[in-house]
Structures are given as structure tokens and as C-alpha cells.
mmCIF file of C-alpha atoms in Angstrom:
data_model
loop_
_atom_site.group_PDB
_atom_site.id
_atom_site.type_symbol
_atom_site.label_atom_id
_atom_site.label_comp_id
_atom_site.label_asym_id
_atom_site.label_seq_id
_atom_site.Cartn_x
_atom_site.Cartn_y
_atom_site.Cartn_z
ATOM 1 C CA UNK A 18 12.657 -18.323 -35.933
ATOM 2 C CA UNK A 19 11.697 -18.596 -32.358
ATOM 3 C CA UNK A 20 8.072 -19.988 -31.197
ATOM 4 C CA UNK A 21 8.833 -17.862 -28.394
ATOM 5 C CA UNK A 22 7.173 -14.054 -28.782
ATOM 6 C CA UNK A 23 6.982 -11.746 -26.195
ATOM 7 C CA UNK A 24 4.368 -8.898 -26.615
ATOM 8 C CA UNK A 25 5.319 -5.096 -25.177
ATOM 9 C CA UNK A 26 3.627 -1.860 -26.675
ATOM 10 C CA UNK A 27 4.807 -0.367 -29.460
ATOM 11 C CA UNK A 28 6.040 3.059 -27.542
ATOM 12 C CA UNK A 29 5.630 3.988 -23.997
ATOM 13 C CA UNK A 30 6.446 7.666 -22.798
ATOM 14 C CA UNK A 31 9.998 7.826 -20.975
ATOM 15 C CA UNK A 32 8.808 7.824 -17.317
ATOM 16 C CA UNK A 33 7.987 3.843 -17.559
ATOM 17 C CA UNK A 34 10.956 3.032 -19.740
ATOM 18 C CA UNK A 35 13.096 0.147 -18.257
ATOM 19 C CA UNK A 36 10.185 -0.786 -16.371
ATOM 20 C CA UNK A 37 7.600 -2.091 -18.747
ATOM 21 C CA UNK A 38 6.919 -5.698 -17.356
ATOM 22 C CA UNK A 39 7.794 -7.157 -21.214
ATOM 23 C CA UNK A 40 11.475 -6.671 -19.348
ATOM 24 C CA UNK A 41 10.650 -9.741 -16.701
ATOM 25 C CA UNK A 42 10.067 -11.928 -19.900
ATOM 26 C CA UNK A 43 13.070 -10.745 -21.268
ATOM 27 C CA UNK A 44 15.132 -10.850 -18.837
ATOM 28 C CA UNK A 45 14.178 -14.516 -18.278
ATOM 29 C CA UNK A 46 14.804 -15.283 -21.386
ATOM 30 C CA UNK A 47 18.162 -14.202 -21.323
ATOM 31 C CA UNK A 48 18.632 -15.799 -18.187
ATOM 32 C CA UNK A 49 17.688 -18.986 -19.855
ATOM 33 C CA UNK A 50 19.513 -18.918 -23.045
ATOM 34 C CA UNK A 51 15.717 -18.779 -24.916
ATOM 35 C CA UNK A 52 15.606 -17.756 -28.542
ATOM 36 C CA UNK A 53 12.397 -15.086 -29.037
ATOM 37 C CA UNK A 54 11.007 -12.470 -30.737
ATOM 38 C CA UNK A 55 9.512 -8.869 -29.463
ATOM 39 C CA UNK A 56 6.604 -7.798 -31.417
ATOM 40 C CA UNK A 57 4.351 -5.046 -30.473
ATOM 41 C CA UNK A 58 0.786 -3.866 -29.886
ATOM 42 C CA UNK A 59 -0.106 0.200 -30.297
ATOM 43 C CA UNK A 60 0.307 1.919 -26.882
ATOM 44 C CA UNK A 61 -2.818 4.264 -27.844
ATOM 45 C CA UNK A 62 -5.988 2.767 -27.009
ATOM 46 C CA UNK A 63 -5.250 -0.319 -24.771
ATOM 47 C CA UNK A 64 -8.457 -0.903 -24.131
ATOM 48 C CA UNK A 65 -9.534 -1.513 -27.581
ATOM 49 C CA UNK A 66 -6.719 -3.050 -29.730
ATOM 50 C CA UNK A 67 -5.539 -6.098 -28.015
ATOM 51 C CA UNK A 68 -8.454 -7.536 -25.430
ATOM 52 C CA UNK A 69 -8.334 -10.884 -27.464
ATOM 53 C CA UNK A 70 -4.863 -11.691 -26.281
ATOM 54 C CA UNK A 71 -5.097 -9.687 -23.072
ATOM 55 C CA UNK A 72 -8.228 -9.242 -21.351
ATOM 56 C CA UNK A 73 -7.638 -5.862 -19.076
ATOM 57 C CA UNK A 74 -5.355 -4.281 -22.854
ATOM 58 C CA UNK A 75 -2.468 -4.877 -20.550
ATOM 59 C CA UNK A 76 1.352 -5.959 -21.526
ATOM 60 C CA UNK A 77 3.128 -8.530 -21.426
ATOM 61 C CA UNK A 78 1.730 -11.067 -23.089
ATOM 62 C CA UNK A 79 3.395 -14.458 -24.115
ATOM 63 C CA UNK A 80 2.976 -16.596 -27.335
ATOM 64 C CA UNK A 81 4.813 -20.090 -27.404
ATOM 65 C CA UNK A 82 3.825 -21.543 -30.890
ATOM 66 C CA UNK A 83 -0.201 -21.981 -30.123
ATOM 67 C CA UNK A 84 -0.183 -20.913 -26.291
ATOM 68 C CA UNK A 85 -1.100 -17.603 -25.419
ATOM 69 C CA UNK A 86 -0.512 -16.405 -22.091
ATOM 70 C CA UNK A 87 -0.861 -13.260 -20.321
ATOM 71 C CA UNK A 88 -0.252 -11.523 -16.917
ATOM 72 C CA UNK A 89 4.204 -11.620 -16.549
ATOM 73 C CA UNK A 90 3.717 -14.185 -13.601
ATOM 74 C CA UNK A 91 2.270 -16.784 -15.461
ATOM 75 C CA UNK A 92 4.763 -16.122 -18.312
ATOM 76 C CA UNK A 93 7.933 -16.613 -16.331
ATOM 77 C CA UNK A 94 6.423 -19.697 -14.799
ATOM 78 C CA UNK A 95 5.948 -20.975 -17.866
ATOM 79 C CA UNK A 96 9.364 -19.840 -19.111
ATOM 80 C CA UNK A 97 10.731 -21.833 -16.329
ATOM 81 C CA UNK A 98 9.807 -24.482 -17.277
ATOM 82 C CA UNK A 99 11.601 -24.727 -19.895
ATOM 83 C CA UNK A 100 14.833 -24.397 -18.289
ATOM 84 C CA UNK A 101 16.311 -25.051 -14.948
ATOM 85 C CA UNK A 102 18.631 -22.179 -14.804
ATOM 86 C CA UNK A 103 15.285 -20.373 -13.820
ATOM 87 C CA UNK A 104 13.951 -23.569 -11.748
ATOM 88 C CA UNK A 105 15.364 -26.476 -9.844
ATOM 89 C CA UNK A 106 13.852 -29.328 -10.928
ATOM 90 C CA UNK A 107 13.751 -31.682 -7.604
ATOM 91 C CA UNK A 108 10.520 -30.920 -5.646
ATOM 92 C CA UNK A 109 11.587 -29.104 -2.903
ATOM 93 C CA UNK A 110 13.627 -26.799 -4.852
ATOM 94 C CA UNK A 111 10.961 -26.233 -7.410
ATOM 95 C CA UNK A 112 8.189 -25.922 -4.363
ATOM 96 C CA UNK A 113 10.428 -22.907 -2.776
ATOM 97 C CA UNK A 114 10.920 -21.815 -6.319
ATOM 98 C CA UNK A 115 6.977 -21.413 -6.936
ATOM 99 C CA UNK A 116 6.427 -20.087 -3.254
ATOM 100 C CA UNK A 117 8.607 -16.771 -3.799
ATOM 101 C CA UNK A 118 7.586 -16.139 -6.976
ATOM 102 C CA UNK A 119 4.159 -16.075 -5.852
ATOM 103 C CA UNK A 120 5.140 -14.499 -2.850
ATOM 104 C CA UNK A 121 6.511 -11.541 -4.821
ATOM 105 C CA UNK A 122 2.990 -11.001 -6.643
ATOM 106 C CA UNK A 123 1.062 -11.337 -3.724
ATOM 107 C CA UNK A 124 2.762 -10.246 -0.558
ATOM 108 C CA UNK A 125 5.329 -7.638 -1.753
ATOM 109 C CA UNK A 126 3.944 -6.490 -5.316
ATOM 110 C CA UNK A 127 0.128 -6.138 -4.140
ATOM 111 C CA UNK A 128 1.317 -3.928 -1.893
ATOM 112 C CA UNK A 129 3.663 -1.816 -3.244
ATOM 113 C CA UNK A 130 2.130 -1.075 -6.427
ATOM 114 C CA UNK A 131 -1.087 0.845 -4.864
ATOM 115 C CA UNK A 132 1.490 2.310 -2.364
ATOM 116 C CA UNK A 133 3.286 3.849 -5.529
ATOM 117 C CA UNK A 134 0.143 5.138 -7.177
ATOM 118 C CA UNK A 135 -0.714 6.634 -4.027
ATOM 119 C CA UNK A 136 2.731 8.127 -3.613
ATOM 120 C CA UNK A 137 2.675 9.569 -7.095
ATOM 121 C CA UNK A 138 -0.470 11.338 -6.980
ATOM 122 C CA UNK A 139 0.687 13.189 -4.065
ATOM 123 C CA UNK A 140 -1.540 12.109 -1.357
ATOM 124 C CA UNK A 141 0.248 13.512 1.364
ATOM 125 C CA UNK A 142 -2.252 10.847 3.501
ATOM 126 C CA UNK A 143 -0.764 7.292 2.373
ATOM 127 C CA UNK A 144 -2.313 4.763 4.533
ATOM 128 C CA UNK A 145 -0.456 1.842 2.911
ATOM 129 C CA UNK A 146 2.769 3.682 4.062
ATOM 130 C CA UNK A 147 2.626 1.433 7.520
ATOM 131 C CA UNK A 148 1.831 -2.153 5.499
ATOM 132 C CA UNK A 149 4.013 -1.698 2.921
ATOM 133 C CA UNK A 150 6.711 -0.603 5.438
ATOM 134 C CA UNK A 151 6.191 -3.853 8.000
ATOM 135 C CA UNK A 152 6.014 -5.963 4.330
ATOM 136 C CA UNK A 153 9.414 -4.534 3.751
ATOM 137 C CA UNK A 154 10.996 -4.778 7.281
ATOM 138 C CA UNK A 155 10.010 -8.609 6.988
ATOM 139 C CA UNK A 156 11.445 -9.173 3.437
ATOM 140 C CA UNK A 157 14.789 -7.100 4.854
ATOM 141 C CA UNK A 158 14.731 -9.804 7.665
ATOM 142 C CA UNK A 159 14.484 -12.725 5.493
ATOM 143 C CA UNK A 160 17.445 -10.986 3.303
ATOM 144 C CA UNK A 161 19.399 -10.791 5.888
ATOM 145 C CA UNK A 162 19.728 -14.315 6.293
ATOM 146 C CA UNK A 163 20.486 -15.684 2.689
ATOM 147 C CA UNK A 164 21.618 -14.518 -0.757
ATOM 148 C CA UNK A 165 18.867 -15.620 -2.390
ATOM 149 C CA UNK A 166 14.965 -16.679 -1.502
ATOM 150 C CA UNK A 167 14.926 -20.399 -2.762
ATOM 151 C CA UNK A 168 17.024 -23.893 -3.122
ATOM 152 C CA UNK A 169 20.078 -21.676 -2.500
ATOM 153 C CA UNK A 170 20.611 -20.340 -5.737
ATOM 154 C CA UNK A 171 19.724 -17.851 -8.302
ATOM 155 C CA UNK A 172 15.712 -18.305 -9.718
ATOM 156 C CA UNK A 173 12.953 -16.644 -11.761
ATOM 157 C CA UNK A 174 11.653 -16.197 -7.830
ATOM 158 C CA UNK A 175 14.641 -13.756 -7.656
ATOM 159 C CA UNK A 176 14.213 -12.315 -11.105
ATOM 160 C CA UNK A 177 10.205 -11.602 -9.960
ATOM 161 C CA UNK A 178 11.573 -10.220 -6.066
ATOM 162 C CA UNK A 179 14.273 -7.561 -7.294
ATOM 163 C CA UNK A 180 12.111 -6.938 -10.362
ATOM 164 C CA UNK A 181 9.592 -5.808 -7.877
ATOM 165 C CA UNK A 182 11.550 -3.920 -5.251
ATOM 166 C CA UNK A 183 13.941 -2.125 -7.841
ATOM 167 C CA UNK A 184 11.644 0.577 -8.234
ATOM 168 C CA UNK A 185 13.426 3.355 -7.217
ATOM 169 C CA UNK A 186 10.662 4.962 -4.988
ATOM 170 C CA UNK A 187 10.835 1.494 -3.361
ATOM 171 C CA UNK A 188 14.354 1.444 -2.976
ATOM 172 C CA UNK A 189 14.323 4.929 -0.730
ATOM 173 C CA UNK A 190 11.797 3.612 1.336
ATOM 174 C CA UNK A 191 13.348 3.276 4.772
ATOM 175 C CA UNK A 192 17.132 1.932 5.143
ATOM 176 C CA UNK A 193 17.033 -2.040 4.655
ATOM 177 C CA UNK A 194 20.557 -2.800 3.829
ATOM 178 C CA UNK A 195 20.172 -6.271 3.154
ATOM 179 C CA UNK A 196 17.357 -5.712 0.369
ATOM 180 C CA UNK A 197 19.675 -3.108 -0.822
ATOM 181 C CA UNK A 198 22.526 -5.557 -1.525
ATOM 182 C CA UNK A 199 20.083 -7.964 -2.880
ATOM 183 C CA UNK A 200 18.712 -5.921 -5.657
ATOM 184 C CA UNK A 201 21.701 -4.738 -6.990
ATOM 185 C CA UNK A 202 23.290 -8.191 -7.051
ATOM 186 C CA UNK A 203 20.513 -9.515 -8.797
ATOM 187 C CA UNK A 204 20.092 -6.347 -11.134
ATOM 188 C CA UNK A 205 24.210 -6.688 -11.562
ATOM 189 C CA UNK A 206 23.365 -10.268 -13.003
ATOM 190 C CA UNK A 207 24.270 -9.433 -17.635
ATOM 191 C CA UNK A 208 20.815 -10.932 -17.890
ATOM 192 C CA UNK A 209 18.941 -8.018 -16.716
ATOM 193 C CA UNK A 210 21.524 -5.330 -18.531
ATOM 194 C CA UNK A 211 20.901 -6.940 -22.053
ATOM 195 C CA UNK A 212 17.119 -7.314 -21.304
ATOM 196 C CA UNK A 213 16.925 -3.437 -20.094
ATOM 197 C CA UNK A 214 18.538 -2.150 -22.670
ATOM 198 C CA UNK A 215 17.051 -4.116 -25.593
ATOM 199 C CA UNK A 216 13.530 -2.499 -23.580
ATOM 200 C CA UNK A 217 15.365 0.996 -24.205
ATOM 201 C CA UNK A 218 16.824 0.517 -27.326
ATOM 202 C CA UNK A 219 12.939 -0.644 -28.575
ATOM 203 C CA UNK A 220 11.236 2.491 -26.969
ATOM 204 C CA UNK A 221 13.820 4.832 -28.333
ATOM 205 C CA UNK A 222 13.725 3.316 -31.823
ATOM 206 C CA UNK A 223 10.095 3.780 -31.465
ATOM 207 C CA UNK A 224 10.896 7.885 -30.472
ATOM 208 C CA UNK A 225 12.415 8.408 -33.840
ATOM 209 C CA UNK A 226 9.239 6.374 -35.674
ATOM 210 C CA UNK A 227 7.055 8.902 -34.233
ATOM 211 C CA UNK A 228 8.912 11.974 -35.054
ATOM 212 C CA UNK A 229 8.663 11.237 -38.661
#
């Protein structure tokens, strides 16, 4: 059996289905050819049930034998590590590697995220709508010039980048062809079909659990 676990909740309602971050750690894992295990924590009461292993009752979470880690970021890094498929492993590839990835968390996802929330909640009044759109006009421009963002090839910074920007509220933001093409190459990758699947495949199982 695989060291490798990767914790998701045990049911999620169908809105966030496919999008559950768990999928990141999957999907990496796939990437990588990485044995592991899903096991669960309950989706009721997050904020009681699983602050040991997760301080703000948030999934992911990642066990590797005695390391636990939480927060998806710091899992995929880690899962890099382990294979180079996911990261080069000469410095300069691994140092753009690192940059993007981080540079999906705190440039694109930091802003996008409370722009979405906003969004949702129908505040007709979103004044993230002008960041997040100059954010995106700069990604599109850095698209435009290369298939993907480091040591020109496919890495977890790309998994992390379209993982972000393939929300679909994100996607009809504004016409940036070049981010277009770039998500659904990278979401076209059998990687990310197995790992969103297995994600829907777990939730629905959990559907017919619950009607019982």
C-alpha cells in the first residue's frame, strides 16, 4: 500500500464537484506515476473534526508515511519532488518551476478567489473586477509568448496555473485567447481526466451513502 494519502471530505454538495483542491494532488499524482490512497474526513463540521491535521478544517491535506502536510501548494511541491515529470531537476529549471507555482498562489489565485466570492454573492459593485482583470491581461501576455510558464515544458507550475484559471467564471472573464488555449491544453493532458473523475466518481459514491 502506498505511504502516499491524500485527504478530501467525505461528500461535498455538487456545485464544488471537480473542483475540490484534493484534485491538484491527484492530478499530480497521476502526472507522476505516484501510487496513493484517498481517505476522507466528514464534510459536516470542518471546524471541529480535523484541526489536528489541518489548522483552518480545510482540505487537502497530505500524509507521506510520518509527514503531514497541508495547504495543496505545499503538497504538490512536495509531490514534486519526488518526480521530475512535475520538476526539472537542474537549478534554473527547478527555480522557474518554484517561481510559477508560487506565482499562481499569490499573483493570480489571491486574486481571483475573493473576486469569485464577490461575484457569487451578487455584488453588483466588484471592486476587484479592475485587478483581477489587469492580473489576467498580464498572464494572457505572458501566454502569448510560450506554451508553457517554465524550463519549456510541462510542470506542477502548469498543473497549479490552469488549475487556477479553469474556473469557469474565470474563463468568461474578458476574451484572452492565449489563456484560453492554455487551459484546455493543459486540462486535455489524461492526467487531469483520470484525477477529475476519480474526484466525481468519490462524491457520487458518497451521494448514494447518504441516501441510505
Amino acid at each position: 500500500m502506498s505511504e502516499l494519502t491524500i485527504w478530501t471530505y467525505d461528500w461535498v454538495p455538487e456545485g464544488p464537484r471537480g473542483f475540490v483542491r484534493d484534485l491538484r494532488l491527484r492530478w499530480a499524482c497521476e502526472e507522476a506515476g505516484l501510487g496513493y490512497a484517498v481517505r476522507t474526513v466528514p464534510f459536516d463540521g470542518p471546524d471541529t473534526h480535523h484541526l489536528a491535521y489541518q489548522p483552518f478544517g480545510q482540505v487537502p491535506f497530505l500524509s507521506d508515511g510520518e509527514l503531514e502536510l497541508f495547504e495543496s501548494g505545499a503538497g504538490l511541491l512536495h509531490l514534486a519532488r519526488k518526480s521530475d515529470t512535475l520538476m526539472p531537476r537542474d537549478p534554473v529549471g527547478e527555480a522557474e518551476t518554484l517561481q510559477w507555482t508560487i506565482a499562481a498562489l499569490n499573483s493570480i489565485e489571491m486574486v481571483s478567489v475573493p473576486w469569485w466570492f464577490l461575484k457569487i454573492s451578487g455584488d453588483e459593485n466588484n471592486g476587484l473586477e479592475g485587478w483581477m482583470g489587469t492580473r489576467l491581461d498580464q498572464l494572457e501576455k505572458v501566454l502569448g509568448g510560450r506554451a508553457w510558464l517554465a524550463a519549456d515544458r510541462f510542470t506542477v507550475a502548469d498543473l497549479l496555473m490552469a488549475d487556477v484559471l479553469r474556473i469557469p467564471d474565470i474563463r468568461s472573464f474578458g476574451d484572452r485567447p492565449a489563456t484560453e488555449a492554455y487551459v484546455a491544453r493543459v486540462t486535455d493532458r489524461p492526467a487531469f481526466k483520470k484525477a477529475r473523475a476519480d474526484q466525481m466518481d468519490h462524491f457520487e459514491a458518497a451521494d448514494e451513502k447518504r441516501a441510505k
